[in-house]
GROMACS .gro file of C-alpha atoms in nm:
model
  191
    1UNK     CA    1  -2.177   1.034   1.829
    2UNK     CA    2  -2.086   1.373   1.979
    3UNK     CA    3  -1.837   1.226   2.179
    4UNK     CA    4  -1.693   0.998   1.894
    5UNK     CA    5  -1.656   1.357   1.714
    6UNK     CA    6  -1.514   1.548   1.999
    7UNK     CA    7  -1.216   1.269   2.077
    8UNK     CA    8  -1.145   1.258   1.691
    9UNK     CA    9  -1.069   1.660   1.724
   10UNK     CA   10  -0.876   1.610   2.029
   11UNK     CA   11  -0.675   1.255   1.879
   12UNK     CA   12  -0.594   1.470   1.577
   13UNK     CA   13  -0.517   1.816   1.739
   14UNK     CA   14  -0.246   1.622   1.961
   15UNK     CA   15  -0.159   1.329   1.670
   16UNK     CA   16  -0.114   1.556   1.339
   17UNK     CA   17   0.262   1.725   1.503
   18UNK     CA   18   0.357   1.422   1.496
   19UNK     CA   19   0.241   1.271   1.152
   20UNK     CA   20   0.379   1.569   0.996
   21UNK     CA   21   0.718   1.463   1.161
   22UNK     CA   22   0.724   1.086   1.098
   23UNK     CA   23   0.589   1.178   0.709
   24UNK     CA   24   0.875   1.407   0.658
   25UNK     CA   25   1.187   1.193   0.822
   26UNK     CA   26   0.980   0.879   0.581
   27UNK     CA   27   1.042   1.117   0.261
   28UNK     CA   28   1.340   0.984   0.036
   29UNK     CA   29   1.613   1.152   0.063
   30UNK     CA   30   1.469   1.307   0.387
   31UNK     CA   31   1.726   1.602   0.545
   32UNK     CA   32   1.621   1.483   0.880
   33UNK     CA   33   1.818   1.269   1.116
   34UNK     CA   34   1.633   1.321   1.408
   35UNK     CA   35   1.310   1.433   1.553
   36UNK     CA   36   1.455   1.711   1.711
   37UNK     CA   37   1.583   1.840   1.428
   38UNK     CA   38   1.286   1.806   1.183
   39UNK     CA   39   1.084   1.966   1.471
   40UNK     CA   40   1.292   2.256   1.483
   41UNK     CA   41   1.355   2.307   1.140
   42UNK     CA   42   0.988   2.313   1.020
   43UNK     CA   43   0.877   2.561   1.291
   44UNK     CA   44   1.170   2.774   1.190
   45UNK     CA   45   1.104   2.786   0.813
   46UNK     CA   46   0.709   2.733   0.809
   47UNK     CA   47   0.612   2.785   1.158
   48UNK     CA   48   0.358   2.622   1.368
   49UNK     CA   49   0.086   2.585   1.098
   50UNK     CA   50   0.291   2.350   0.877
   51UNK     CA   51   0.202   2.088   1.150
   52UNK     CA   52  -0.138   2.167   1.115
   53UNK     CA   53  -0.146   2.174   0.737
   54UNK     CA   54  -0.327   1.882   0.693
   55UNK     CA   55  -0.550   1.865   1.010
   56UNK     CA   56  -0.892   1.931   0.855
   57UNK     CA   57  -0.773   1.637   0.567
   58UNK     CA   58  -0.696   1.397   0.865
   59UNK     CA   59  -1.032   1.503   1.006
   60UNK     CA   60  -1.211   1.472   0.676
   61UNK     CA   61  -1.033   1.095   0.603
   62UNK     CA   62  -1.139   0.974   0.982
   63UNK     CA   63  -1.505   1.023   0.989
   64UNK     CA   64  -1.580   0.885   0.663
   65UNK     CA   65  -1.274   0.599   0.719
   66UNK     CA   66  -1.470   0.535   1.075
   67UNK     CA   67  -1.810   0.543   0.955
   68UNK     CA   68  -1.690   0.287   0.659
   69UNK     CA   69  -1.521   0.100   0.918
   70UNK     CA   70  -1.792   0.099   1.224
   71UNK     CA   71  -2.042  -0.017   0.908
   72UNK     CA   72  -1.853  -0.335   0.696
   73UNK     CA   73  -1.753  -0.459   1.105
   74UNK     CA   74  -2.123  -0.449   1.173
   75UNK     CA   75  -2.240  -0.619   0.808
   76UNK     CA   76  -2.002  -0.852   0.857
   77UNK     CA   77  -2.062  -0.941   1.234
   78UNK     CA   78  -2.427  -0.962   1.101
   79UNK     CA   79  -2.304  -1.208   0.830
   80UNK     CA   80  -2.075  -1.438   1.021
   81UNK     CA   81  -2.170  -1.409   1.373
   82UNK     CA   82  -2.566  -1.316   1.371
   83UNK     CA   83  -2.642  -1.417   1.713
   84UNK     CA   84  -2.351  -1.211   1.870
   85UNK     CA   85  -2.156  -1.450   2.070
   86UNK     CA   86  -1.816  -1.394   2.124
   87UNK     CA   87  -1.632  -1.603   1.872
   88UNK     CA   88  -1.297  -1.442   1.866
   89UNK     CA   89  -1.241  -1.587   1.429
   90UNK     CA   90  -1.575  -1.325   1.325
   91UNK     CA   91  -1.399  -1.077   1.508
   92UNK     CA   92  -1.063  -1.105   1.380
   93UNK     CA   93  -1.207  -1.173   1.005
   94UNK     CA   94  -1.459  -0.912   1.041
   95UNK     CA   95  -1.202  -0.643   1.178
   96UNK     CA   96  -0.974  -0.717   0.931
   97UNK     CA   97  -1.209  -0.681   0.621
   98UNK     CA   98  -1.336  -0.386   0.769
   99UNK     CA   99  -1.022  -0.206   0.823
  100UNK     CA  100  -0.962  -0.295   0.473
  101UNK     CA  101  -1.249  -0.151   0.313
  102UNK     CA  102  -1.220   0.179   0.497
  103UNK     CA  103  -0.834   0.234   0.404
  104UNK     CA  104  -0.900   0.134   0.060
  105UNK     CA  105  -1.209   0.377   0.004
  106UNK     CA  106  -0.999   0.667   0.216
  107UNK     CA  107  -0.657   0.619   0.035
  108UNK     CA  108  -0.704   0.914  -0.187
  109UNK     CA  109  -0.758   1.136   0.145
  110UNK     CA  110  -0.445   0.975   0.260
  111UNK     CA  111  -0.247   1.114  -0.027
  112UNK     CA  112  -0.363   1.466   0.034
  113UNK     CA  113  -0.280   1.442   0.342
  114UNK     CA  114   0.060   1.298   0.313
  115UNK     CA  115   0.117   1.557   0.035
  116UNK     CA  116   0.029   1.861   0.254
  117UNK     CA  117   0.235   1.711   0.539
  118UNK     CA  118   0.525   1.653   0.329
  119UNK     CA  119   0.522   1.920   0.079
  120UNK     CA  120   0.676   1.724  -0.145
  121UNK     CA  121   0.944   1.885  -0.416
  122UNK     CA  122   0.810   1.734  -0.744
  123UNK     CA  123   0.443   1.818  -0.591
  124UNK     CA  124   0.561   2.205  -0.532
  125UNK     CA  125   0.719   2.222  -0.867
  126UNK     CA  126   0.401   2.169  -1.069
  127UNK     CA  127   0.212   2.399  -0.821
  128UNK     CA  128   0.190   2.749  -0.915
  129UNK     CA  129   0.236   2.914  -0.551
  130UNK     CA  130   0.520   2.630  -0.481
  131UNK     CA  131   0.343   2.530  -0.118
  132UNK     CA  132   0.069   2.318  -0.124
  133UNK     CA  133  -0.239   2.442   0.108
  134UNK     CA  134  -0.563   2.316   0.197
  135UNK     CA  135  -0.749   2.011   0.099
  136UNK     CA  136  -0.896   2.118  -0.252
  137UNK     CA  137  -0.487   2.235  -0.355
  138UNK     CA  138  -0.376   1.882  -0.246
  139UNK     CA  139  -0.661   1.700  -0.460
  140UNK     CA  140  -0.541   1.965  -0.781
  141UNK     CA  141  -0.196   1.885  -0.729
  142UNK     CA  142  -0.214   1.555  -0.673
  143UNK     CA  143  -0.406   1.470  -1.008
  144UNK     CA  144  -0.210   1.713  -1.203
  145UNK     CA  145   0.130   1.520  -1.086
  146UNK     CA  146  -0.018   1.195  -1.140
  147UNK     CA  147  -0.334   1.150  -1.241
  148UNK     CA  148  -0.657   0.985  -1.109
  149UNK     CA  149  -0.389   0.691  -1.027
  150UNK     CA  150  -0.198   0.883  -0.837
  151UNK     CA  151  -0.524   0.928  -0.531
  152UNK     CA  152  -0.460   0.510  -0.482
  153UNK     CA  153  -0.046   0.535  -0.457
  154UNK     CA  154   0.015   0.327  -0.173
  155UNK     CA  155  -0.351   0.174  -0.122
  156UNK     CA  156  -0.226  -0.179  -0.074
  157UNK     CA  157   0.068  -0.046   0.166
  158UNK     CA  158  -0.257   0.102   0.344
  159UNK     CA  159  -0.466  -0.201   0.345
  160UNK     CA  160  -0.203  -0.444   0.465
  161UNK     CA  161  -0.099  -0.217   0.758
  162UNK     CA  162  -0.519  -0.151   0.849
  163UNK     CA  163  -0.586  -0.471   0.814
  164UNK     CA  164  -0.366  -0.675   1.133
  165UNK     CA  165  -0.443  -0.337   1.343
  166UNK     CA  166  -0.830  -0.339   1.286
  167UNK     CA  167  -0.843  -0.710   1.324
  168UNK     CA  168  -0.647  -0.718   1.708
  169UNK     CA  169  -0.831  -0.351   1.798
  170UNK     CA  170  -1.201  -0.533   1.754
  171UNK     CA  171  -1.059  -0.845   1.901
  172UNK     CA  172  -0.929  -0.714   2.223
  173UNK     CA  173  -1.185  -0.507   2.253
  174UNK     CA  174  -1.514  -0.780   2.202
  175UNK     CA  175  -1.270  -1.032   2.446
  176UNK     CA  176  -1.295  -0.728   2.708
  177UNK     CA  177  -1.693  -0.627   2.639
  178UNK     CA  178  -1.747  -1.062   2.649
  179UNK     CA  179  -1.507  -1.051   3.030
  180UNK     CA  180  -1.696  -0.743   3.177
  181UNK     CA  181  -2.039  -0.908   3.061
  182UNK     CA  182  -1.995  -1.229   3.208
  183UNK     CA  183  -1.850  -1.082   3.568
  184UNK     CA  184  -2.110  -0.863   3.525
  185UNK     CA  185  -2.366  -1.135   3.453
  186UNK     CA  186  -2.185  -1.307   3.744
  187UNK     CA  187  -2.264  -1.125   4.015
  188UNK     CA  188  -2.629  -1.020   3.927
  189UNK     CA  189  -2.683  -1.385   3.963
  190UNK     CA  190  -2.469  -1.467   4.267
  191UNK     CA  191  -2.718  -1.196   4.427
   0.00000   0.00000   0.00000
């Protein structure tokens, strides 16, 4: 567990830069052509902390997305696959519906996210200060722009792009654990 925590901080310390970046060249209309540029320009005009904006949100959204996700893979591997074999179609199906469940349940967090990343201009004009800080401003904002509706923008976006990338991470990584078991297997009995 401790570890799980620790490499989440360091993923998202050295991942969030570059959210922020990708986010903002995304944004319609987006005054970015290049990475370079977007780079520069935010650390002139916001400095370093706009690329942290939205790291304790991207914290907050990955433990409760993981813990959702660690939990429906392990209900479902209990469902469809209750003696644990390797059967590469429970893992697929099982990662799949898990990654699902977790980006569905942790769109809103998403949103927040994306909005303090992106500061976006119809966002800033209904927010009193005009910048958008902090995880309880982005959840203010967000439902006075839009509504309750507005935390599930994108959700099936989300759930489509979890879905193929949970499915092939527990895949690979079950064909791996099944390969290192049986050489492992192997040569206690060769001995």
């Amino acid at each position: 567990g401790a570890a799980g925590c620790v490499a989440t901080l360091l993923h998202d310390a050295a991942m969030n830069p570059a959210e922020v970046v990708k986010q903002r060249m995304q944004m319609y209309n987006s005054p970015y052509q290049r990475v370079t540029d977007c780079v520069r320009t935010v650390w002139r005009n916001e400095g370093a902390g706009a690329f942290y904006r939205s790291y304790t949100t991207q914290l907050t959204m990955n433990i409760p997305f993981q813990a959702i996700h660690f939990m429906t893979y392990e209900f479902l591997q209990e469902q469809l696959n209750p003696h644990r074999q390797y059967n590469p179609s429970s893992h697929m199906v099982s990662g799949a519906c898990a990654g699902a469940v977790a980006a569905a349940a942790t769109t809103p967090l998403d949103v927040c996210k994306t909005l303090l990343n992106t500061q976006e201009s119809l966002a800033l004009s209904s927010n009193i200060s005009g910048h958008i800080t902090g995880m309880a401003n982005a959840f203010r904002t967000v439902y006075q722009v839009g509504g309750v509706t507005a935390y599930f923008r994108g959700v099936q976006a989300r759930v489509i792009y979890q879905m193929p990338s949970t499915a092939i991470a527990w895949s690979v990584y079950e064909f791996f654990k099944y390969i290192l078991t049986k050489r492992q297997e192997e040569r206690w009995a060769g001995k």
